[in-house]
Coordinates of C-alpha atoms and ligand atoms in Angstrom, one line a residue:
X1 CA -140.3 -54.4 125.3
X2 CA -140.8 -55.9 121.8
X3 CA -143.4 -57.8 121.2
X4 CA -144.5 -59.6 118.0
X5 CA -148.4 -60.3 117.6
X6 CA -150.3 -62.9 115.2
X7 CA -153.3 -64.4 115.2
X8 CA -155.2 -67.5 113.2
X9 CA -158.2 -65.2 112.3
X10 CA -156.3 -62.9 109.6
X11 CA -154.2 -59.5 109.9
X12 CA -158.0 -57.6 109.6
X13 CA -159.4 -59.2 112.6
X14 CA -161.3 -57.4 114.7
X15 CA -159.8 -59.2 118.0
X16 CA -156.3 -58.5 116.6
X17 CA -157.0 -54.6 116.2
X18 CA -158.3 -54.7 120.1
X19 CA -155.4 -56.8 120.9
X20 CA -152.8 -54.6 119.1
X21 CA -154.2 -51.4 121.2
X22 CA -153.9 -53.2 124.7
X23 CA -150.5 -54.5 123.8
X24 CA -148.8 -51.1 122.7
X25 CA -148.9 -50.1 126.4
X26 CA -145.9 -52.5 127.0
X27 CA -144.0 -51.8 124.0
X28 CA -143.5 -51.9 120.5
X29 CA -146.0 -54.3 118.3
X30 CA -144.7 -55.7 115.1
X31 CA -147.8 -58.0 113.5
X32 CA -146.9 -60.9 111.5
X33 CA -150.2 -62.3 111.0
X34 CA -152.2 -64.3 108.1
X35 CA -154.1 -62.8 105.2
X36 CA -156.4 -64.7 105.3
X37 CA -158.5 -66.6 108.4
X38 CA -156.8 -69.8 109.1
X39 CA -158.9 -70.8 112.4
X40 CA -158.0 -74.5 112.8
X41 CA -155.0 -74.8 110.9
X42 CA -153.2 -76.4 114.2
X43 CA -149.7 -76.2 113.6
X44 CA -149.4 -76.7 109.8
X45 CA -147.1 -74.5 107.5
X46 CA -146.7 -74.0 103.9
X47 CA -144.0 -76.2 101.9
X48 CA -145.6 -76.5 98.6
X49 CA -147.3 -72.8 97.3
X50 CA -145.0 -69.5 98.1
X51 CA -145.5 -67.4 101.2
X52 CA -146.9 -63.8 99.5
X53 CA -146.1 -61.0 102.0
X54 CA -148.0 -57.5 102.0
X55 CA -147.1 -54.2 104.1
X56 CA -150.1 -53.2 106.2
X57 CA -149.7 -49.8 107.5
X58 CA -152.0 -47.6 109.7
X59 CA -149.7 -45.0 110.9
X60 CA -153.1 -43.1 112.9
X61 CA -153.2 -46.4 114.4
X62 CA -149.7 -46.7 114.7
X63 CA -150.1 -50.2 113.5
X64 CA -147.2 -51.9 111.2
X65 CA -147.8 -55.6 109.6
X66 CA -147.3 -57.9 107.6
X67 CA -149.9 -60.1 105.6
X68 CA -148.7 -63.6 104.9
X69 CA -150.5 -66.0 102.7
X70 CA -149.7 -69.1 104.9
X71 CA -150.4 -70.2 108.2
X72 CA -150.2 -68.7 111.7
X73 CA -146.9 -70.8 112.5
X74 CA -145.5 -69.7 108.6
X75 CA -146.1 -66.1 110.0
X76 CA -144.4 -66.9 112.8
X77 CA -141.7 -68.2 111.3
X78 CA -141.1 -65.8 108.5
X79 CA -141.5 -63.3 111.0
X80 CA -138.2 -63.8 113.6
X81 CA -136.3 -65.5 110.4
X82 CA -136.9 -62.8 107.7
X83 CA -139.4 -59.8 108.3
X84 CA -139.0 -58.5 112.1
X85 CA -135.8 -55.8 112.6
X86 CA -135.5 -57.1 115.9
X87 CA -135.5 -60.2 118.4
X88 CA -139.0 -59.8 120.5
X89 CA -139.1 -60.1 124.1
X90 CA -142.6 -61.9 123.6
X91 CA -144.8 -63.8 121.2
X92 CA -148.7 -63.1 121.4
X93 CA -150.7 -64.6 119.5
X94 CA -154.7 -63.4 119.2
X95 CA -156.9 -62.6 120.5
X96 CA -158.9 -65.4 118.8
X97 CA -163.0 -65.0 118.0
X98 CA -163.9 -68.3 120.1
X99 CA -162.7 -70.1 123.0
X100 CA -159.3 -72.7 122.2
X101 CA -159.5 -74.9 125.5
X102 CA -160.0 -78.8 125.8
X103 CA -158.6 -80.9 123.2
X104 CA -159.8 -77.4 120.8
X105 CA -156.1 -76.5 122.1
X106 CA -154.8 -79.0 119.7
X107 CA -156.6 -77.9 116.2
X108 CA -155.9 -74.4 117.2
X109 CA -153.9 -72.3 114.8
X110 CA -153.7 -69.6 117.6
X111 CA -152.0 -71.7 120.4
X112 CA -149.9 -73.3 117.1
X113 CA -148.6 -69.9 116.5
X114 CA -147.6 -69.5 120.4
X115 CA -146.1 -73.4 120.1
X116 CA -143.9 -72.0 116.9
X117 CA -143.1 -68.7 119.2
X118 CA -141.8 -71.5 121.8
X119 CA -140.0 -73.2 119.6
X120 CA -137.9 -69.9 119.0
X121 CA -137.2 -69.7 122.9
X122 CA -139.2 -66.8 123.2
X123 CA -142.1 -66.4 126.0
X124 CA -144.9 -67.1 124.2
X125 CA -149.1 -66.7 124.6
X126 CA -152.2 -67.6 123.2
X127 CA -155.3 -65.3 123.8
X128 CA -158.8 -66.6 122.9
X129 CA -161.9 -65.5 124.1
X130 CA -165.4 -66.9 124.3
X131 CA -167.7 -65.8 121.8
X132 CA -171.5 -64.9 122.8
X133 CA -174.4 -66.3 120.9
X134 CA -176.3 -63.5 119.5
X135 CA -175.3 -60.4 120.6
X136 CA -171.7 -58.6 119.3
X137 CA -168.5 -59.3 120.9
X138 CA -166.8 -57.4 123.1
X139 CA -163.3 -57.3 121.9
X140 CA -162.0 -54.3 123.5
X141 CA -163.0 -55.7 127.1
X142 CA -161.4 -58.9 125.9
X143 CA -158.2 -57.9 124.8
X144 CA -157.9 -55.6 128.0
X145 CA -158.6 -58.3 130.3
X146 CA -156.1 -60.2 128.2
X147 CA -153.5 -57.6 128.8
X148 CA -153.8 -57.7 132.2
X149 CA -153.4 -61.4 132.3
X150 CA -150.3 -60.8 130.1
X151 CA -149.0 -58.7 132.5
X152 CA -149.2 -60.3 135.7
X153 CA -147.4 -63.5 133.8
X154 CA -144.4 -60.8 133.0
X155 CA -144.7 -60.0 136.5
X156 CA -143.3 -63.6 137.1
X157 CA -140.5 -63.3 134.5
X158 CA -141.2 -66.3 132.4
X159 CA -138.4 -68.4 130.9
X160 CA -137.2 -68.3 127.8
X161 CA -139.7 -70.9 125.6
X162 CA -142.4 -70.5 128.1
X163 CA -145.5 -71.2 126.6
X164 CA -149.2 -70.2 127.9
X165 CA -152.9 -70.5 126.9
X166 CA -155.5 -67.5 128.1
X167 CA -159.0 -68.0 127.7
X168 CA -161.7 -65.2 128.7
X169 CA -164.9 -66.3 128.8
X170 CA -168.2 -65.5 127.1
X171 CA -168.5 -61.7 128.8
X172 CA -171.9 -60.9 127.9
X173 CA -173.0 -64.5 130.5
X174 CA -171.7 -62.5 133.4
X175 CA -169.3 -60.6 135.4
X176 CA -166.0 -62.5 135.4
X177 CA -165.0 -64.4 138.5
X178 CA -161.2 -63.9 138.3
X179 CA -158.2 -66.1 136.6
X180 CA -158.2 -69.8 137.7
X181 CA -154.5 -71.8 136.6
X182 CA -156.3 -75.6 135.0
X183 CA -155.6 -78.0 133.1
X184 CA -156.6 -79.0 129.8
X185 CA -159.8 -80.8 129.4
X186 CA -159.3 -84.2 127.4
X187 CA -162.7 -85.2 127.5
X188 CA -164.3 -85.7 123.8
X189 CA -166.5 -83.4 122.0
X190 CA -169.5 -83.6 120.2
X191 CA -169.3 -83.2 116.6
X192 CA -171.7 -84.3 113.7
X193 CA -171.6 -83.4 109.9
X194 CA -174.0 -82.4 107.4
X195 CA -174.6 -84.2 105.1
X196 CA -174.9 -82.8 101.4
X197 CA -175.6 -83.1 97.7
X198 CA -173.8 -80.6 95.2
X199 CA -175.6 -79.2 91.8
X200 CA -173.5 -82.1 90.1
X201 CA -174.9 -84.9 92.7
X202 CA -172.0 -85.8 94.5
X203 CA -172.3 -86.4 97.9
X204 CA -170.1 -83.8 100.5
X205 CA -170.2 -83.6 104.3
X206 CA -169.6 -80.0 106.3
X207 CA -169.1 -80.3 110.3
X208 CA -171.2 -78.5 112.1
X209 CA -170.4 -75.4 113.6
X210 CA -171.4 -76.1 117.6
X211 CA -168.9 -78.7 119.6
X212 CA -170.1 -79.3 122.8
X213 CA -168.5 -81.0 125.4
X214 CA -171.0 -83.1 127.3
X215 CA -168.9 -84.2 130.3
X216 CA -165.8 -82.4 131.1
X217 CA -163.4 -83.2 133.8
X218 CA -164.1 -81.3 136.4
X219 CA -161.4 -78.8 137.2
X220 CA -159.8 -78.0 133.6
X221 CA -159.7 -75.2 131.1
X222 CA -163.5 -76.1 129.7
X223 CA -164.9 -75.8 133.1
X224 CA -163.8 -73.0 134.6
X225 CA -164.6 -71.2 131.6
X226 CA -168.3 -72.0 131.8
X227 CA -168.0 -70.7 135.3
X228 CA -166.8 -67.5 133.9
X229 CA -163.3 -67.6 135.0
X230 CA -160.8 -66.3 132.7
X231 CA -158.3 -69.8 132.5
X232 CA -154.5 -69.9 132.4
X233 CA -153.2 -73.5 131.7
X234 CA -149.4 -73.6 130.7
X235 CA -148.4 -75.6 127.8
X236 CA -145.6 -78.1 126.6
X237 CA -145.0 -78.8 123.4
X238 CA -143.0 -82.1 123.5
X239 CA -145.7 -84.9 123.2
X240 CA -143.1 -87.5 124.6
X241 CA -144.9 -89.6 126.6
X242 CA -142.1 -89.6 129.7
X243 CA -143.4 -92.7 131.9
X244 CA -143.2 -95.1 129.5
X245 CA -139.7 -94.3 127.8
X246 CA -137.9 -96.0 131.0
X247 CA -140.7 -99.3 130.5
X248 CA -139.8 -99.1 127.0
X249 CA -136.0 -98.9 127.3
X250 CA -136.6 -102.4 129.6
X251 CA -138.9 -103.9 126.4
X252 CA -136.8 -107.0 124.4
X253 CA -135.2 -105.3 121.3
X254 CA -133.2 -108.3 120.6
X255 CA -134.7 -109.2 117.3
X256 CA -134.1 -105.4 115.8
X257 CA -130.9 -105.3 117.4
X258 CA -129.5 -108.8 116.9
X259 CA -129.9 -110.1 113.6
X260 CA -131.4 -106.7 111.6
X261 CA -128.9 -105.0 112.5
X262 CA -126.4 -107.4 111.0
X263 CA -128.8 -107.6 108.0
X264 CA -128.5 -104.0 107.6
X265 CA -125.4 -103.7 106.9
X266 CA -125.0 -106.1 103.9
Ligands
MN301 MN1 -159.5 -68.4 114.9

C-alpha cells in the first residue's frame, strides 16, 4: 500500500514523526507536508506567492518528504500533481496537536488536507488528537491508536473519495472507552479576543487560545470525546444543501428568466 501523509502542524511535527512510524507498517509513506505550521488554515491554498519545495530526508528513519511553503491542501495538491512517483492508495493527514471536532472541523487545515485528498478520489483521513493541559503529549500512543483506527476502516474497503475524521481524546484524562461513529457537533463555541495596544498605539485584538463549547448536542464528535471515546464521523465535502434544491427549483424565476434573459442578449 502507498500511502501519502501531511499534516497542518509542519513537516517537523512531533505528531507527524509518531504518525509516520505507525503508518510504515502498511506500506510505503511519502510526506508532502507544510514548512511551516498552518493550524487553521481550513481549506485555503496559495495563488499569489510561489510554492518553495525542500527534500527532507532521514534515511535511519526511513522517512522521505517534502517541505512546502503553502498550505496543507497546496501540499496536497503539489503532491499527487507534481512530487509523488506514484498514485497512493490513501491520504492521511496528521496526526494534529489538538482535537478538530465540532464546527473546529471546518477551520481545520488537517481535515482540509483529507477534503483535498477526496477531491483526488482517493480514501482519505484526518487524525487529531486531544491535547492535555499541563503534562506532555503522548504522541506515540496517539498515532498507534490512530493506526488502528485506520486499519479497521481499510478493513471495510472504503470507496474511492471516501473521506473520514479520527479524533483520540485527551489520554492522560483516562483510559479510552473504545471508537464511537457521531456526528459533528454544530453547536457554537466560546471565543473572546484580547484586546491590545502596540509600542506605536494602535489598537490589535488576538483570540484567545481556549474555545469551549458550553452546550453540545448530545451524541456528536465533541461529546463523545469528553467521554473519552476515540470518534469516527465520516465527512462530505459538497455543502449543497439537498432538501431545498427541489423547493427551490418550484420558486418563481420568471422575472430572471423572462425579460433578463431577453435583456441579456442585446
Ligand atoms: Mn494543527
Amino acid at each position: 500500500m502507498r500511502i501519502l501523509l501531511t499534516n497542518d502542524d509542519g513537516i517537523y511535527a512531533p505528531g507527524l514523526r509518531a504518525l509516520h512510524a505507525e503508518l510504515c507498517q502498511l506500506g510505503e509513506v511519502l510526506v508532502v507536508a507544510p514548512a511551516t505550521e498552518q493550524s487553521a488554515a481550513g481549506h485555503s491554498v496559495t495563488i499569489y506567492s510561489p510554492l518553495l519545495v525542500q527534500e527532507v530526508l532521514d534515511p535511519s528513519k526511513g522517512f522521505q518528504g517534502w517541505a512546502v511553503e503553502g498550505r496543507p491542501a497546496d501540499c496536497v495538491k503539489l503532491a499527487l500533481r507534481q512530487i509523488l512517483p506514484w498514485k497512493p492508495d490513501l491520504v492521511v493527514s496528521g496526526i494534529n496537536s489538538g482535537s478538530n471536532a465540532g464546527i473546529n472541523v471546518l477551520y481545520s487545515g488537517t481535515v482540509g488536507a483529507a477534503i483535498e485528498g477526496a477531491f483526488f478520489q482517493m480514501p482519505s483521513i484526518a487524525c487529531s488528537m486531544e491535547m492535555p493541559g499541563n503534562e506532555p503529549a503522548n504522541f506515540a500512543l496517539g498515532a498507534r491508536l490512530a493506526l488502528q483506527v485506520i486499519k479497521d476502516i481499510l478493513g471495510k474497503k472504503p470507496d474511492p473519495g471516501d473521506l473520514f475524521n479520527v479524533n483520540v481524546p485527551d489520554l492522560c484524562r483516562g483510559p479510552i472507552k473504545g471508537v464511537r461513529v457521531v456526528p459533528q457537533n454544530t453547536a457554537s463555541y466560546v471565543e473572546w479576543f484580547d484586546k491590545r495596544v502596540d509600542p506605536r498605539g494602535r489598537v490589535y485584538y488576538w483570540i484567545g487560545p481556549d474555545f469551549t463549547c458550553p452546550e453540545p448536542h448530545p451524541d456528536t464528535d465533541v461529546t463523545a470525546l469528553a467521554e473519552q471515546w476515540i470518534t469516527v464521523t465520516p465527512l462530505q465535502f459538497n455543502l449543497t444543501r439537498f432538501p431545498a434544491l427541489e423547493i427551490m427549483n418550484d420558486w418563481n424565476w420568471e422575472n430572471t428568466t423572462g425579460q433578463l434573459a431577453t435583456e441579456s442578449v442585446r
